[in-house]
Coordinates of C-alpha atoms in Angstrom, one line a residue:
M1 CA -22.2 -9.0 -37.5
F2 CA -18.5 -9.4 -37.8
F3 CA -17.7 -5.7 -37.6
K4 CA -20.1 -5.3 -34.7
K5 CA -18.2 -7.9 -32.8
L6 CA -14.8 -6.6 -33.8
F7 CA -15.6 -3.1 -32.5
R8 CA -17.6 -4.1 -29.5
K9 CA -16.7 -2.4 -26.2
D10 CA -17.6 -4.6 -23.4
H11 CA -16.2 -4.8 -19.8
E12 CA -13.7 -7.5 -20.7
S13 CA -12.1 -5.5 -23.5
Y14 CA -12.0 -2.4 -21.4
R15 CA -10.4 -4.2 -18.5
E16 CA -7.9 -6.1 -20.6
K17 CA -6.7 -2.8 -22.2
G18 CA -6.6 -1.1 -18.8
E19 CA -4.4 -3.8 -17.4
K20 CA -2.0 -3.4 -20.3
L21 CA -1.8 0.3 -19.9
L22 CA -1.3 0.0 -16.2
A23 CA 1.6 -2.4 -16.8
A24 CA 3.0 0.2 -19.1
G25 CA 2.8 2.9 -16.5
R26 CA 0.0 4.8 -18.2
I27 CA -2.0 5.1 -15.0
A28 CA -4.5 7.8 -15.8
E29 CA -5.6 6.1 -19.0
A30 CA -5.8 2.7 -17.3
R31 CA -8.0 4.2 -14.6
G32 CA -10.4 5.6 -17.2
L33 CA -10.7 2.2 -18.8
F34 CA -11.3 0.5 -15.5
Q35 CA -14.1 3.0 -14.9
D36 CA -15.5 2.2 -18.4
A37 CA -15.4 -1.5 -17.6
L38 CA -17.3 -0.9 -14.4
E39 CA -20.0 1.1 -16.2
S40 CA -20.2 -1.6 -18.9
L41 CA -20.9 -4.6 -16.5
P42 CA -24.1 -6.3 -17.5
P43 CA -26.6 -6.4 -14.6
D44 CA -27.2 -10.1 -15.1
L45 CA -23.6 -11.1 -15.2
P46 CA -23.3 -14.2 -12.9
D47 CA -20.1 -13.2 -11.2
R48 CA -20.8 -9.5 -11.3
P49 CA -20.1 -8.8 -7.5
S50 CA -16.6 -10.3 -7.7
I51 CA -15.7 -8.5 -11.0
E52 CA -17.1 -5.3 -9.7
F53 CA -15.1 -5.6 -6.5
Q54 CA -11.9 -6.2 -8.5
L55 CA -12.6 -3.2 -10.8
R56 CA -13.4 -0.9 -7.9
D57 CA -10.1 -2.0 -6.3
R58 CA -8.2 -1.2 -9.5
I59 CA -9.9 2.2 -9.6
V60 CA -8.9 3.0 -6.0
Q61 CA -5.4 1.7 -6.6
T62 CA -4.8 3.8 -9.7
G63 CA -6.5 6.8 -8.1
N64 CA -4.2 6.6 -5.1
R65 CA -1.2 6.2 -7.3
L66 CA -2.2 9.3 -9.4
A67 CA -2.7 11.2 -6.1
E68 CA 0.8 10.2 -5.0
L69 CA 2.2 11.5 -8.3
N70 CA 0.4 14.8 -7.8
L71 CA 1.9 15.0 -4.3
E72 CA 5.3 14.6 -5.9
E73 CA 4.6 17.3 -8.4
A74 CA 3.4 19.6 -5.6
G75 CA 6.7 19.1 -3.9
H76 CA 8.6 19.9 -7.0
A77 CA 6.5 23.1 -7.5
L78 CA 7.2 24.2 -4.0
Q79 CA 11.0 23.7 -4.5
T80 CA 10.8 26.1 -7.5
G81 CA 8.6 28.6 -5.6
D82 CA 5.5 28.0 -7.7
V83 CA 3.0 27.9 -4.8
A84 CA -0.1 28.2 -7.0
K85 CA 1.0 25.2 -9.1
A86 CA 1.6 23.2 -5.9
E87 CA -1.9 24.0 -4.7
E88 CA -3.4 22.8 -8.0
H89 CA -1.6 19.4 -7.6
L90 CA -2.7 19.2 -4.0
D91 CA -6.3 19.7 -5.0
L92 CA -6.0 17.0 -7.7
S93 CA -4.4 14.7 -5.1
L94 CA -7.4 15.2 -2.8
D95 CA -9.9 14.6 -5.7
L96 CA -8.2 11.3 -6.6
A97 CA -7.1 9.7 -3.3
E98 CA -9.2 7.4 -1.1
D99 CA -6.2 6.4 1.0
V100 CA -6.5 8.4 4.2
T101 CA -2.7 8.9 4.6
I102 CA -2.4 10.4 1.1
R103 CA -5.4 12.7 1.8
E104 CA -4.0 13.8 5.1
K105 CA -0.6 14.4 3.6
A106 CA -2.0 16.7 0.9
E107 CA -4.1 18.5 3.5
K108 CA -1.1 19.0 5.8
I109 CA 1.1 20.4 3.0
R110 CA -1.7 22.7 2.0
A111 CA -2.1 23.8 5.6
T112 CA 1.7 24.4 5.8
I113 CA 1.5 26.6 2.7
Q114 CA -1.3 28.6 4.2
G115 CA 0.5 28.8 7.5
H116 CA 3.6 30.2 5.9
A117 CA 1.4 32.8 4.1
H118 CA -0.3 33.8 7.4
H119 CA 3.0 34.0 9.3
D120 CA 4.6 36.1 6.6
H121 CA 1.6 38.5 6.4
A122 CA 1.7 39.0 10.2
A123 CA 5.5 39.4 10.3
H124 CA 5.8 41.9 7.5
G125 CA 2.5 43.8 7.9
A126 CA 1.3 46.5 5.6
A127 CA 4.8 48.0 5.3
G128 CA 6.5 44.7 4.5
C129 CA 5.4 44.8 0.9
G130 CA 6.7 48.3 0.3
G131 CA 3.4 49.4 -1.2
C132 CA 3.5 46.6 -3.7
H133 CA 0.0 45.4 -4.8
G134 CA -1.4 42.9 -7.3
S135 CA -0.1 39.7 -8.9
S136 CA 3.2 41.2 -9.9
C137 CA 4.3 41.2 -6.3
Q138 CA 5.9 37.8 -5.5
P139 CA 4.4 36.2 -2.3
V140 CA 6.8 36.3 0.6
E141 CA 6.0 32.7 1.6
T142 CA 7.5 31.3 -1.6
A143 CA 11.0 31.9 -0.5
N144 CA 10.4 30.2 2.8
I145 CA 8.9 27.1 1.3
S146 CA 11.3 26.6 -1.5
D147 CA 14.6 26.9 0.5
H148 CA 17.0 24.0 0.7
D149 CA 15.8 22.7 4.1
L150 CA 12.5 21.6 2.5
V151 CA 14.3 18.7 0.6
D152 CA 15.7 17.2 3.8
S153 CA 14.4 17.7 7.4
D154 CA 11.4 19.8 6.5
R155 CA 10.4 17.6 3.6
F156 CA 10.7 14.5 5.8
E157 CA 8.5 16.1 8.4
L158 CA 5.9 17.1 5.8
L159 CA 5.8 13.5 4.6
V160 CA 5.3 11.9 8.0
R161 CA 3.1 14.5 9.8
P162 CA -0.1 13.2 8.2
L163 CA 0.5 9.6 9.5
P164 CA -2.2 8.5 11.9
G165 CA -2.0 8.4 15.7
D166 CA 1.4 8.8 17.3
L167 CA 3.3 7.7 14.3
P168 CA 4.5 11.2 13.2
E169 CA 6.4 11.7 16.5
R170 CA 7.7 8.1 16.4
Y171 CA 9.0 8.5 12.9
I172 CA 10.8 11.7 13.7
E173 CA 12.3 10.2 16.9
L174 CA 14.0 7.5 14.8
G175 CA 16.5 10.1 13.8
K176 CA 18.3 11.6 10.8
E177 CA 19.6 8.3 9.4
F178 CA 16.1 6.9 9.2
A179 CA 14.9 10.1 7.6
K180 CA 17.5 9.7 4.9
G181 CA 16.3 6.1 4.2
Y182 CA 12.6 7.3 4.2
L183 CA 13.4 10.0 1.7
A184 CA 15.3 7.6 -0.4
A185 CA 12.3 5.3 -0.5
D186 CA 10.0 8.2 -1.4
A187 CA 12.3 9.0 -4.3
G188 CA 12.2 5.4 -5.5
D189 CA 15.7 4.4 -4.4
I190 CA 14.7 1.1 -2.8
A191 CA 18.3 -0.2 -2.5
T192 CA 19.5 2.7 -0.4
A193 CA 16.4 2.7 1.7
R194 CA 16.7 -1.0 2.4
R195 CA 20.4 -0.8 3.3
I196 CA 19.7 2.0 5.8
Y197 CA 16.6 0.3 7.3
E198 CA 18.4 -3.0 7.8
E199 CA 21.4 -1.3 9.3
L200 CA 19.1 0.4 11.8
L201 CA 17.2 -2.9 12.4
S202 CA 20.5 -4.6 13.4
R203 CA 20.7 -2.2 16.3
G204 CA 17.2 -3.1 17.6
D205 CA 13.9 -4.5 16.4
D206 CA 11.2 -1.9 15.7
D207 CA 7.7 -2.1 14.2
I208 CA 8.2 1.0 12.0
L209 CA 11.3 -0.3 10.5
R210 CA 9.7 -3.7 9.8
Y211 CA 6.7 -1.9 8.2
E212 CA 8.9 0.2 6.0
I213 CA 10.9 -2.8 4.9
A214 CA 7.6 -4.6 4.2
L215 CA 6.6 -1.7 1.9
L216 CA 9.9 -2.1 0.0
D217 CA 9.2 -5.8 -0.4
H218 CA 5.8 -5.1 -1.8
R219 CA 7.2 -2.6 -4.3
S220 CA 9.7 -5.2 -5.3
G221 CA 7.0 -7.8 -5.8
D222 CA 7.9 -10.1 -2.9
N223 CA 4.5 -10.3 -1.1
G224 CA 5.6 -13.3 0.9
R225 CA 8.4 -11.5 2.6
C226 CA 6.2 -8.4 2.9
E227 CA 3.6 -10.4 4.9
Q228 CA 6.4 -11.9 7.1
E229 CA 7.6 -8.4 7.9
L230 CA 4.1 -7.1 8.6
R231 CA 3.3 -9.9 11.0
R232 CA 6.6 -9.4 12.8
A233 CA 5.8 -5.7 13.1
L234 CA 2.4 -6.5 14.6
E235 CA 4.0 -8.8 17.1
L236 CA 6.0 -5.8 18.2
N237 CA 3.1 -3.4 18.1
G238 CA -0.4 -4.8 17.4
A239 CA -1.9 -1.3 17.4
N240 CA 0.2 0.1 14.5
P241 CA -2.5 1.3 12.1
L242 CA -0.5 1.1 8.9
C243 CA 0.7 -2.4 9.6
N244 CA -2.9 -3.5 10.1
L245 CA -4.2 -1.8 7.0
V246 CA -1.5 -3.1 4.7
L247 CA -1.8 -6.6 5.9
V248 CA -5.5 -6.5 5.1
Q249 CA -4.7 -5.1 1.7
L250 CA -2.4 -8.1 1.1
F251 CA -5.2 -10.4 2.1
V252 CA -7.6 -8.7 -0.3
E253 CA -5.2 -8.6 -3.2
S254 CA -4.8 -12.4 -3.0
G255 CA -8.5 -13.1 -2.5
R256 CA -8.0 -14.2 1.2
F257 CA -11.2 -12.7 2.3
A258 CA -11.6 -15.3 5.1
E259 CA -8.5 -13.9 6.8
A260 CA -9.3 -10.3 5.9
V261 CA -12.7 -10.1 7.5
P262 CA -11.9 -11.1 11.1
H263 CA -8.8 -8.8 11.0
L264 CA -11.0 -5.9 9.8
F265 CA -13.6 -6.6 12.5
G266 CA -10.7 -6.5 15.0
M267 CA -9.7 -3.1 13.6
V268 CA -13.2 -1.7 14.0
E269 CA -13.4 -3.0 17.6
R270 CA -10.1 -1.4 18.5
D271 CA -10.8 1.8 16.6
I272 CA -7.8 1.3 14.3
L273 CA -8.6 3.2 11.0
R274 CA -12.2 2.3 11.6
E275 CA -13.7 4.0 8.6
Q276 CA -11.3 2.4 6.2
A277 CA -11.9 -1.0 7.8
E278 CA -15.7 -0.5 7.4
M279 CA -15.2 0.3 3.7
F280 CA -13.2 -2.8 3.2
L281 CA -15.8 -4.9 5.0
G282 CA -18.5 -3.5 2.8
D283 CA -16.5 -4.2 -0.4
I284 CA -15.7 -7.7 0.7
F285 CA -19.3 -8.6 1.6
H286 CA -20.5 -7.1 -1.6
A287 CA -18.1 -9.2 -3.6
Q288 CA -19.3 -12.3 -1.7
G289 CA -22.9 -11.5 -2.5
D290 CA -23.9 -10.7 1.1
H291 CA -25.8 -7.5 0.3
A292 CA -27.3 -7.1 3.8
Q293 CA -23.9 -6.9 5.4
A294 CA -22.5 -4.7 2.6
I295 CA -25.4 -2.2 3.1
E296 CA -24.8 -2.2 6.9
H297 CA -21.1 -1.3 6.6
Y298 CA -21.5 1.3 3.9
S299 CA -24.4 2.9 5.8
R300 CA -22.1 3.4 8.8
L301 CA -19.8 5.6 6.7
L302 CA -22.4 8.1 5.5
P303 CA -21.7 10.7 8.2
G304 CA -17.9 10.4 7.8
Q305 CA -15.1 11.5 5.6
F306 CA -15.7 8.7 3.1
K307 CA -19.4 9.5 2.7
R308 CA -19.3 10.0 -1.0
E309 CA -17.5 6.8 -1.8
A310 CA -19.7 4.9 0.7
A311 CA -22.9 6.5 -0.8
E312 CA -21.8 5.5 -4.4
R313 CA -21.4 1.9 -3.3
L314 CA -24.5 1.8 -1.1
A315 CA -26.7 3.2 -3.9
G316 CA -25.3 0.5 -6.3
V317 CA -26.0 -2.3 -3.9
L318 CA -29.5 -1.1 -3.1
A319 CA -30.2 -0.9 -6.9
E320 CA -29.0 -4.5 -7.3
C321 CA -31.4 -5.6 -4.6
G322 CA -34.3 -3.9 -6.4
R323 CA -34.6 -1.2 -3.7
T324 CA -34.7 1.6 -6.3
D325 CA -36.4 4.2 -4.2
E326 CA -33.8 3.9 -1.5
A327 CA -31.0 4.0 -4.0
E328 CA -32.4 7.2 -5.5
Y329 CA -32.7 8.7 -2.0
V330 CA -29.1 7.9 -1.1
A331 CA -27.9 9.4 -4.4
K332 CA -30.0 12.5 -3.9
Q333 CA -28.9 13.0 -0.3
Y334 CA -25.2 12.3 -0.7
L335 CA -24.1 12.5 -4.3
K336 CA -25.7 15.7 -5.6
G337 CA -23.1 18.4 -5.2
C338 CA -21.2 16.4 -2.6
C339 CA -17.5 17.3 -2.5

């Protein structure tokens, strides 16, 4: 009995070890343990919905972080001319990310690579390769993607182009100094990014600058100031999709569901990142034990880009409600071979 208890692997032990690994920066291992914890949850656990919500949130967070790391690796590969390696990292990023901005960023970079390939093939034609065939012939597009411009203006544009709505154009219009701060933040140089943003902010208030400063505050662990900056940004532009989304994420992280829910309904009504808002609503209602509402919001996402994630959650909720046949139907329709 003693040894059985000592070597027991339950959800609490998985989760505790996952948190320690996450704090140590071992994100992939932590994510695996959070997944193990989720799978190990007893069906009759009294507070199962709340714990499941927290574990799913951890899995999403770590997945998005790993996706970001793969995007960085893709950028490094492009700078060295290794296009195939870059594409591998982009595929991994798309497999891991639930964040729409990360997914769009990966897709845009991949489209840019393909665009370079198409342009070079059209420009050089059959004679451009001098009769060279096979894998020993270095692709022409490699030289274009890996030149020095990619690490400044082109790299900045690649990073902001996937942003939703009119944000890409607005980010670019903020100019070279802002781009310098943005790239500094992307590289982890928070001090430089903050100095540049605050200097620009002194010349005129702007929702994008407030939002980017809020992100720096969040990365520094100052969620109070982060919220203040987000609220000021929304006063300047209530339709900024990223400000709305990150404010909701702050509410959810601190368990402020009563504030998150009406804000999310407002996002749905105004068509601001509607699918992500619906997913958040489903997760929150599930955590609160409101299965009917959770089922409704997950079901709305089945035709969209988050259909796999929504189907996984929907099947789980249906199973919890004893609606086994419906859960099996959802799994068969949306989870078998779904990519």
